[in-house]
């Protein structure tokens, strides 16, 4: 369903949710949208790897350092002389993503600083990783390695670029702003024609002068024209909403709490394992439990999770991020049956207590807080349940009547984050 087709009741239920969809005001162009069938792999995949890595990883003060610290573009560009990563190993990274239970990935190919991590003739001033110290095409290495590992490959691209004064003043510095726009079109063309099948295109930063929304800047970027080009090059690519066009799915961003009802649209939450999107010298990470809790909160509301890591400037991945990925993998392995290929519901979640996913005649109850759940009765289900069991196969006693369903999960089977009960319907 497209966001514009939501009925009033559904919209009202969304408004009660803490999920913040960023680009609901995007311009419509239904002929650009993928069919439900073409979106299915993405909805089934549930979990993806995001990574922010580039020149900004070197100072280690976040990917906004150039702007936040008012570093002049020519000064910032000198970082490219030092960017020559020796520990970058996309095969290892793809292996880790798989071990974490991820089925797709999104690489930041060029952030707002303008440095392109590929051989980009369209880059303004030749600001890319081929024409500077590294002399390597990281997008090629990434797409080859991740595809080979069986992961779907996605590319993040920021149309805006702080190197252009026209970005900050597009109505007066029109010539300069149009150079930025030309770069955007040329680079999207490169990314969507030279690296084989691109499964996801993930825009960020279509807004202008850091004000308004991406859609407010549609007069400038012409996102319909831009994405018509993308569709010609990549007919089945799943496109996010942040170019100013509504896109194939909606985005929520950051580690805030997820509550409220199931969202009846395709949506994805992105957040980061480390405290920042990109490498920072303190190397702090979010507590693992908090990450997994947010993941479950999304899955039971129909959302995907795009989980970010922040490689070291030399390309290696800090050990505490690796450890988190491995634990997430163990969680996904144990509970994957109740996550991959499911839809949310049929029962609405009760915030942080339980939620549901389902596939065919199997209903998966995810109990997030056993103490709060212990004496609860689930609202009635239309379907007649013939068996309840845990994912290890042990049977669980249950009662289903006109008041609803109660299940008795023995204490020794309680899990701290997600006790999954599989309810099998007739
Ligand atoms: C925020 C950050 C940006 C990051 C993005 C990822 O918009 O400002 O730096 O790339 O989130 O979604």
GROMACS .gro file of C-alpha atoms in nm, residues 202-422:
model
  221
  202UNK     CA    1   1.919   0.487  -0.052
  203UNK     CA    2   1.922   0.866  -0.089
  204UNK     CA    3   1.993   1.102   0.197
  205UNK     CA    4   2.001   1.477   0.200
  206UNK     CA    5   1.790   1.608  -0.086
  207UNK     CA    6   1.696   1.913   0.120
  208UNK     CA    7   1.858   2.249   0.047
  209UNK     CA    8   2.057   2.471   0.282
  210UNK     CA    9   1.965   2.229   0.562
  211UNK     CA   10   1.615   2.368   0.576
  212UNK     CA   11   1.272   2.228   0.500
  213UNK     CA   12   1.226   1.873   0.380
  214UNK     CA   13   1.358   1.674   0.089
  215UNK     CA   14   1.023   1.728  -0.083
  216UNK     CA   15   1.053   2.106  -0.040
  217UNK     CA   16   1.361   2.083  -0.260
  218UNK     CA   17   1.185   1.888  -0.536
  219UNK     CA   18   1.171   2.204  -0.753
  220UNK     CA   19   1.549   2.189  -0.760
  221UNK     CA   20   1.638   1.820  -0.786
  222UNK     CA   21   1.341   1.711  -1.000
  223UNK     CA   22   1.327   1.374  -0.825
  224UNK     CA   23   1.083   1.227  -1.075
  225UNK     CA   24   1.321   1.289  -1.364
  226UNK     CA   25   1.610   1.158  -1.152
  227UNK     CA   26   1.432   0.838  -1.055
  228UNK     CA   27   1.301   0.781  -1.407
  229UNK     CA   28   1.667   0.760  -1.503
  230UNK     CA   29   1.729   0.516  -1.217
  231UNK     CA   30   1.433   0.302  -1.325
  232UNK     CA   31   1.569   0.286  -1.681
  233UNK     CA   32   1.901   0.161  -1.546
  234UNK     CA   33   1.772  -0.051  -1.259
  235UNK     CA   34   1.409  -0.146  -1.318
  236UNK     CA   35   1.374  -0.351  -0.997
  237UNK     CA   36   1.581  -0.144  -0.757
  238UNK     CA   37   1.409  -0.065  -0.424
  239UNK     CA   38   1.434   0.313  -0.376
  240UNK     CA   39   1.401   0.499  -0.046
  241UNK     CA   40   1.195   0.820  -0.011
  242UNK     CA   41   1.466   1.073   0.054
  243UNK     CA   42   1.517   1.221  -0.292
  244UNK     CA   43   1.192   1.418  -0.263
  245UNK     CA   44   0.991   1.145  -0.438
  246UNK     CA   45   0.778   0.925  -0.211
  247UNK     CA   46   0.983   0.615  -0.292
  248UNK     CA   47   0.918   0.244  -0.244
  249UNK     CA   48   0.935   0.246   0.137
  250UNK     CA   49   0.942   0.491   0.425
  251UNK     CA   50   1.231   0.563   0.663
  252UNK     CA   51   1.257   0.612   1.037
  253UNK     CA   52   1.598   0.709   1.169
  254UNK     CA   53   1.783   0.688   1.498
  255UNK     CA   54   1.772   0.475   1.813
  256UNK     CA   55   1.458   0.622   1.970
  257UNK     CA   56   1.190   0.400   2.116
  258UNK     CA   57   0.946   0.225   1.880
  259UNK     CA   58   0.587   0.201   2.004
  260UNK     CA   59   0.233   0.202   1.867
  261UNK     CA   60   0.049  -0.001   1.610
  262UNK     CA   61   0.159  -0.199   1.308
  263UNK     CA   62   0.230   0.031   1.012
  264UNK     CA   63   0.054  -0.110   0.706
  265UNK     CA   64   0.321   0.011   0.463
  266UNK     CA   65   0.678  -0.087   0.377
  267UNK     CA   66   0.908   0.085   0.624
  268UNK     CA   67   1.257   0.060   0.762
  269UNK     CA   68   1.427   0.193   1.071
  270UNK     CA   69   1.797   0.270   1.050
  271UNK     CA   70   2.012   0.318   1.357
  272UNK     CA   71   2.368   0.265   1.457
  273UNK     CA   72   2.549   0.013   1.677
  274UNK     CA   73   2.816   0.274   1.765
  275UNK     CA   74   2.696   0.602   1.912
  276UNK     CA   75   2.776   0.785   1.589
  277UNK     CA   76   2.702   0.689   1.231
  278UNK     CA   77   3.074   0.704   1.148
  279UNK     CA   78   3.391   0.610   1.335
  280UNK     CA   79   3.462   0.802   1.651
  281UNK     CA   80   3.771   0.759   1.860
  282UNK     CA   81   3.588   0.661   2.177
  283UNK     CA   82   3.450   0.354   2.000
  284UNK     CA   83   3.143   0.335   2.226
  285UNK     CA   84   2.857   0.107   2.124
  286UNK     CA   85   2.491   0.082   2.218
  287UNK     CA   86   2.408  -0.190   2.471
  288UNK     CA   87   2.327  -0.510   2.287
  289UNK     CA   88   1.995  -0.562   2.466
  290UNK     CA   89   1.874  -0.220   2.360
  291UNK     CA   90   1.959  -0.294   1.995
  292UNK     CA   91   1.777  -0.628   1.995
  293UNK     CA   92   1.478  -0.477   2.173
  294UNK     CA   93   1.440  -0.210   1.904
  295UNK     CA   94   1.477  -0.475   1.636
  296UNK     CA   95   1.188  -0.680   1.780
  297UNK     CA   96   0.981  -0.362   1.824
  298UNK     CA   97   1.022  -0.300   1.451
  299UNK     CA   98   0.961  -0.658   1.331
  300UNK     CA   99   0.630  -0.685   1.517
  301UNK     CA  100   0.517  -0.357   1.358
  302UNK     CA  101   0.604  -0.462   1.004
  303UNK     CA  102   0.935  -0.276   0.979
  304UNK     CA  103   1.279  -0.371   0.853
  305UNK     CA  104   1.595  -0.277   1.038
  306UNK     CA  105   1.903  -0.131   0.872
  307UNK     CA  106   2.176  -0.154   1.133
  308UNK     CA  107   2.481   0.065   1.094
  309UNK     CA  108   2.844  -0.004   1.175
  310UNK     CA  109   3.132   0.243   1.159
  311UNK     CA  110   3.457   0.099   1.025
  312UNK     CA  111   3.792   0.238   1.139
  313UNK     CA  112   3.962   0.473   0.886
  314UNK     CA  113   4.195   0.185   0.794
  315UNK     CA  114   3.886  -0.017   0.692
  316UNK     CA  115   3.886  -0.262   0.984
  317UNK     CA  116   3.583  -0.304   1.208
  318UNK     CA  117   3.635  -0.235   1.579
  319UNK     CA  118   3.611  -0.551   1.787
  320UNK     CA  119   3.316  -0.439   2.001
  321UNK     CA  120   3.106  -0.384   1.685
  322UNK     CA  121   3.208  -0.729   1.558
  323UNK     CA  122   3.105  -0.882   1.890
  324UNK     CA  123   2.764  -0.714   1.872
  325UNK     CA  124   2.712  -0.840   1.516
  326UNK     CA  125   2.789  -1.194   1.628
  327UNK     CA  126   2.542  -1.178   1.915
  328UNK     CA  127   2.275  -1.035   1.687
  329UNK     CA  128   2.348  -1.326   1.454
  330UNK     CA  129   2.292  -1.573   1.737
  331UNK     CA  130   1.958  -1.405   1.816
  332UNK     CA  131   1.852  -1.411   1.448
  333UNK     CA  132   1.954  -1.774   1.414
  334UNK     CA  133   1.756  -1.879   1.717
  335UNK     CA  134   1.444  -1.679   1.627
  336UNK     CA  135   1.473  -1.645   1.249
  337UNK     CA  136   1.176  -1.872   1.182
  338UNK     CA  137   0.957  -1.613   1.355
  339UNK     CA  138   1.115  -1.316   1.173
  340UNK     CA  139   1.225  -1.375   0.812
  341UNK     CA  140   0.946  -1.390   0.558
  342UNK     CA  141   0.679  -1.295   0.811
  343UNK     CA  142   0.426  -1.011   0.825
  344UNK     CA  143   0.335  -0.828   1.143
  345UNK     CA  144   0.020  -0.921   1.334
  346UNK     CA  145  -0.256  -1.025   1.327
  347UNK     CA  146  -0.279  -0.891   1.683
  348UNK     CA  147  -0.158  -0.539   1.749
  349UNK     CA  148   0.148  -0.518   1.972
  350UNK     CA  149   0.132  -0.407   2.334
  351UNK     CA  150   0.428  -0.174   2.372
  352UNK     CA  151   0.735  -0.360   2.498
  353UNK     CA  152   0.525  -0.650   2.633
  354UNK     CA  153   0.444  -0.853   2.323
  355UNK     CA  154   0.387  -0.840   1.951
  356UNK     CA  155   0.316  -1.086   1.674
  357UNK     CA  156   0.442  -1.197   1.336
  358UNK     CA  157   0.285  -1.453   1.107
  359UNK     CA  158   0.336  -1.664   0.800
  360UNK     CA  159   0.055  -1.875   0.653
  361UNK     CA  160  -0.109  -2.068   0.935
  362UNK     CA  161   0.175  -2.000   1.180
  363UNK     CA  162   0.141  -1.716   1.428
  364UNK     CA  163   0.446  -1.618   1.626
  365UNK     CA  164   0.396  -1.448   1.957
  366UNK     CA  165   0.705  -1.251   2.065
  367UNK     CA  166   0.691  -1.193   2.439
  368UNK     CA  167   0.933  -0.917   2.529
  369UNK     CA  168   0.848  -0.889   2.897
  370UNK     CA  169   0.747  -1.220   3.053
  371UNK     CA  170   0.665  -1.074   3.393
  372UNK     CA  171   0.420  -0.824   3.248
  373UNK     CA  172   0.277  -1.087   3.014
  374UNK     CA  173   0.245  -1.377   3.257
  375UNK     CA  174  -0.123  -1.333   3.347
  376UNK     CA  175  -0.242  -1.161   3.033
  377UNK     CA  176  -0.507  -1.296   2.802
  378UNK     CA  177  -0.449  -1.226   2.434
  379UNK     CA  178  -0.745  -1.077   2.246
  380UNK     CA  179  -0.947  -1.328   2.045
  381UNK     CA  180  -0.804  -1.455   1.718
  382UNK     CA  181  -1.032  -1.550   1.430
  383UNK     CA  182  -0.836  -1.863   1.361
  384UNK     CA  183  -0.866  -2.178   1.568
  385UNK     CA  184  -0.532  -2.264   1.724
  386UNK     CA  185  -0.455  -2.634   1.735
  387UNK     CA  186  -0.109  -2.628   1.890
  388UNK     CA  187   0.130  -2.394   2.069
  389UNK     CA  188   0.499  -2.464   2.092
  390UNK     CA  189   0.832  -2.297   2.149
  391UNK     CA  190   1.080  -2.280   1.864
  392UNK     CA  191   1.269  -2.575   2.017
  393UNK     CA  192   0.954  -2.781   1.962
  394UNK     CA  193   0.841  -2.811   2.324
  395UNK     CA  194   0.464  -2.794   2.356
  396UNK     CA  195   0.302  -2.511   2.552
  397UNK     CA  196  -0.037  -2.547   2.724
  398UNK     CA  197  -0.296  -2.294   2.604
  399UNK     CA  198  -0.664  -2.213   2.631
  400UNK     CA  199  -0.860  -2.050   2.349
  401UNK     CA  200  -1.218  -1.936   2.407
  402UNK     CA  201  -1.441  -1.640   2.325
  403UNK     CA  202  -1.246  -1.417   2.567
  404UNK     CA  203  -0.918  -1.478   2.389
  405UNK     CA  204  -0.613  -1.697   2.430
  406UNK     CA  205  -0.393  -1.762   2.727
  407UNK     CA  206  -0.066  -1.950   2.707
  408UNK     CA  207   0.141  -2.086   2.993
  409UNK     CA  208   0.510  -2.060   2.934
  410UNK     CA  209   0.713  -2.247   3.197
  411UNK     CA  210   0.949  -2.015   3.384
  412UNK     CA  211   1.260  -2.206   3.282
  413UNK     CA  212   1.179  -2.125   2.918
  414UNK     CA  213   1.151  -1.749   2.969
  415UNK     CA  214   1.394  -1.546   2.761
  416UNK     CA  215   1.509  -1.198   2.863
  417UNK     CA  216   1.432  -1.033   2.529
  418UNK     CA  217   1.210  -1.249   2.316
  419UNK     CA  218   1.025  -1.564   2.421
  420UNK     CA  219   0.870  -1.688   2.100
  421UNK     CA  220   0.557  -1.902   2.102
  422UNK     CA  221   0.456  -2.054   1.772
   0.00000   0.00000   0.00000
